[in-house]
JSON list of C-alpha atoms in Angstrom, two decimals:
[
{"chain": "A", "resi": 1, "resn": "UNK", "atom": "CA", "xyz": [-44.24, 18.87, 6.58]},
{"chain": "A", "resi": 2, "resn": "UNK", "atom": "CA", "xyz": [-42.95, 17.45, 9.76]},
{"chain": "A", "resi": 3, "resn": "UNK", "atom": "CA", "xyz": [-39.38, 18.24, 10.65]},
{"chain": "A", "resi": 4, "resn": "UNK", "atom": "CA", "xyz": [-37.38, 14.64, 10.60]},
{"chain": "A", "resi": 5, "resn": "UNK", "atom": "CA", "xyz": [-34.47, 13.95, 12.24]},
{"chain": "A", "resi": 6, "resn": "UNK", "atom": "CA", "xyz": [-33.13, 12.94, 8.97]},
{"chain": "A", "resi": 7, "resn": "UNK", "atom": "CA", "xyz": [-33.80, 16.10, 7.24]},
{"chain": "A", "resi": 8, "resn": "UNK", "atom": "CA", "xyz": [-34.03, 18.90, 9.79]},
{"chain": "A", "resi": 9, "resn": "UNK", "atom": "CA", "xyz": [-35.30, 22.25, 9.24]},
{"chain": "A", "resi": 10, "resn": "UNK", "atom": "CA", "xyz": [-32.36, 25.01, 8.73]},
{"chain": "A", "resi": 11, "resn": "UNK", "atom": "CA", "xyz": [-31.43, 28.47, 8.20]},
{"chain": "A", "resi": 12, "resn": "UNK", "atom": "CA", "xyz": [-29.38, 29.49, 5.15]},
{"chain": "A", "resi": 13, "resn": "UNK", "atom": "CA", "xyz": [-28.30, 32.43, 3.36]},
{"chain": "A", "resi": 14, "resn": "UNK", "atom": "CA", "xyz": [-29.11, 33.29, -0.40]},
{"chain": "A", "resi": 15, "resn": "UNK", "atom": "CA", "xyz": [-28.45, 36.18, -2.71]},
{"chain": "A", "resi": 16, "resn": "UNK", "atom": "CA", "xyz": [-30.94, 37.38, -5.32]},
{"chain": "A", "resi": 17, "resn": "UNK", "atom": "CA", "xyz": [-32.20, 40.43, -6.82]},
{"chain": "A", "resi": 18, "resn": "UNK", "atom": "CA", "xyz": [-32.99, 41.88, -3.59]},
{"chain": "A", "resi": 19, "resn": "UNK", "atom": "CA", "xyz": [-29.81, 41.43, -1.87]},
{"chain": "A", "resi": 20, "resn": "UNK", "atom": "CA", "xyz": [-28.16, 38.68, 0.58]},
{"chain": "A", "resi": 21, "resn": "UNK", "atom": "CA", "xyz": [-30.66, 37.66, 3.18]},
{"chain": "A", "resi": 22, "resn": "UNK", "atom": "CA", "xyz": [-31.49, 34.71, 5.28]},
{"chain": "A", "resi": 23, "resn": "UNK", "atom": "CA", "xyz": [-34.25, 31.77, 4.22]},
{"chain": "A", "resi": 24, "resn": "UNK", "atom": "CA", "xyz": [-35.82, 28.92, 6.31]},
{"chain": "A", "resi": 25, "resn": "UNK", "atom": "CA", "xyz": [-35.79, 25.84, 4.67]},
{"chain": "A", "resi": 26, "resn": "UNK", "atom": "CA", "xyz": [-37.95, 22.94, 5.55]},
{"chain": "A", "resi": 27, "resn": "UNK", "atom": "CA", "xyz": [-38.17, 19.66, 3.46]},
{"chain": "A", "resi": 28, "resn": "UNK", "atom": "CA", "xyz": [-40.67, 18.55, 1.44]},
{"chain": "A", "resi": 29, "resn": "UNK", "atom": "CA", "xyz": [-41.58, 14.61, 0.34]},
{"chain": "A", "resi": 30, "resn": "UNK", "atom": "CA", "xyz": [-42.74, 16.08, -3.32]},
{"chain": "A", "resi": 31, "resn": "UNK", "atom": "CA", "xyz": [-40.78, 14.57, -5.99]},
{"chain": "A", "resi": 32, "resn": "UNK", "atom": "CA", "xyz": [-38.54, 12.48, -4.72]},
{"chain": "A", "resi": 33, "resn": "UNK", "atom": "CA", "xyz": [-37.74, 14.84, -1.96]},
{"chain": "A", "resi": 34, "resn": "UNK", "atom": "CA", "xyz": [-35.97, 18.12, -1.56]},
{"chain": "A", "resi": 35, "resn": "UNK", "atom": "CA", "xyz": [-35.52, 21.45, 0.49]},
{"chain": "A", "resi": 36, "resn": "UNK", "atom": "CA", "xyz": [-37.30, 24.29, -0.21]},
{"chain": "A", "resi": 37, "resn": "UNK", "atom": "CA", "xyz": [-37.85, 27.68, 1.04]},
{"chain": "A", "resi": 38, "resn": "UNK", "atom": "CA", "xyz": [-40.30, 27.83, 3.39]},
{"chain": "A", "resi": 39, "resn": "UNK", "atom": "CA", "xyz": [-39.85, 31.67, 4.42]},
{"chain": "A", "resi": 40, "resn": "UNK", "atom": "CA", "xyz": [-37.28, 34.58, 3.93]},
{"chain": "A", "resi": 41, "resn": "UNK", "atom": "CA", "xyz": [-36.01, 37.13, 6.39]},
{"chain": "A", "resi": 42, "resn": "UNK", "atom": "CA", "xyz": [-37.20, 40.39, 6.34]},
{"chain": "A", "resi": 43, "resn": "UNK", "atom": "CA", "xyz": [-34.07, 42.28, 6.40]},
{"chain": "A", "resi": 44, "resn": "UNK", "atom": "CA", "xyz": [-31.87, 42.39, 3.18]},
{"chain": "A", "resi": 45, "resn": "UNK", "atom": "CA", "xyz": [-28.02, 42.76, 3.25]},
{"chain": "A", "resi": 46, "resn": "UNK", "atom": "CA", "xyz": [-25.68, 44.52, -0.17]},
{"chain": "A", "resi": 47, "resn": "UNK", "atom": "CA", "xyz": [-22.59, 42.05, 1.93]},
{"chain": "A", "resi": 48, "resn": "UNK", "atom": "CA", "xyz": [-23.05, 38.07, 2.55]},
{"chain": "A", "resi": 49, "resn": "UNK", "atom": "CA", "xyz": [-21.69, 38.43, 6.11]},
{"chain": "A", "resi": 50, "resn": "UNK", "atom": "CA", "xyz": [-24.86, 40.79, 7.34]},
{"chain": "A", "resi": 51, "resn": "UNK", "atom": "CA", "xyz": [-27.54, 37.92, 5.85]},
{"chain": "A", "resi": 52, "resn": "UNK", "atom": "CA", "xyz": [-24.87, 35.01, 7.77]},
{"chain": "A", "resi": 53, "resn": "UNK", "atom": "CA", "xyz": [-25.82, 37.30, 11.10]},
{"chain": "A", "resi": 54, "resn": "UNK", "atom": "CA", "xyz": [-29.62, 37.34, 10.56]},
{"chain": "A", "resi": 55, "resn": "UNK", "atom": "CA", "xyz": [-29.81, 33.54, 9.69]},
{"chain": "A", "resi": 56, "resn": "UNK", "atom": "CA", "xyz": [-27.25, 32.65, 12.78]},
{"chain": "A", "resi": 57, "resn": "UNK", "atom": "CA", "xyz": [-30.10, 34.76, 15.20]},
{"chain": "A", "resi": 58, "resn": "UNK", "atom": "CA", "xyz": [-32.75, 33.36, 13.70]},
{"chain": "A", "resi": 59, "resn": "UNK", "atom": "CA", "xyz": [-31.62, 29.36, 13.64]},
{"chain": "A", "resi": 60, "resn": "UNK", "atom": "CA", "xyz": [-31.29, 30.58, 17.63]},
{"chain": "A", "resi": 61, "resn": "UNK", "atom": "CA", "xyz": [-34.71, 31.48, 18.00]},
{"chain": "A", "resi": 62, "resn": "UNK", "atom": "CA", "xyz": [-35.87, 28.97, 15.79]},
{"chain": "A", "resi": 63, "resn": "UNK", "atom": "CA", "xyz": [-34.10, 26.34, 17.62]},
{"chain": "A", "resi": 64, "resn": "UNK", "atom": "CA", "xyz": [-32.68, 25.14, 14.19]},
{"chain": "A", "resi": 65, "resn": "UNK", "atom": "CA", "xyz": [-29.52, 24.17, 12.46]},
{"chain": "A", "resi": 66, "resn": "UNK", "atom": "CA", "xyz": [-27.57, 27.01, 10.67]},
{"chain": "A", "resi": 67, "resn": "UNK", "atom": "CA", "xyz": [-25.76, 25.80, 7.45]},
{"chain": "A", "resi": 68, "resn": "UNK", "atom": "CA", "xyz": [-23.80, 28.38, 6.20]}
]
């Protein structure tokens, strides 16, 4: 999908069984509409603040929004 001014791309930060780590979201027209994750970071993180660093870096080189 085309990133839209109205819903633009992002980094975020998610926990799971792997740890905290950092996601790229994109949007996606299916059903209505919603965000899903479109690829995680390869580095995991036992503390949310090391997976906030990788997604602020990565939203840099990504030229994205960060949304903590």
């Amino acid at each position: 999908a085309a990133m839209s001014a109205e819903h633009p791309d992002h980094v975020t930060v998610t926990h799971g069984m792997r740890g905290w780590f950092a996601v790229y979201m994109k949007w996606t027209d299916e059903c209505g509409g919603f965000y899903e994750p479109w690829q995680s970071h390869d580095f995991s993180h036992s503390s949310r603040a090391g997976a906030e660093s990788d997604a602020r870096a990565w939203a840099e080189a990504e030229e994205v929004e960060v949304r903590l």
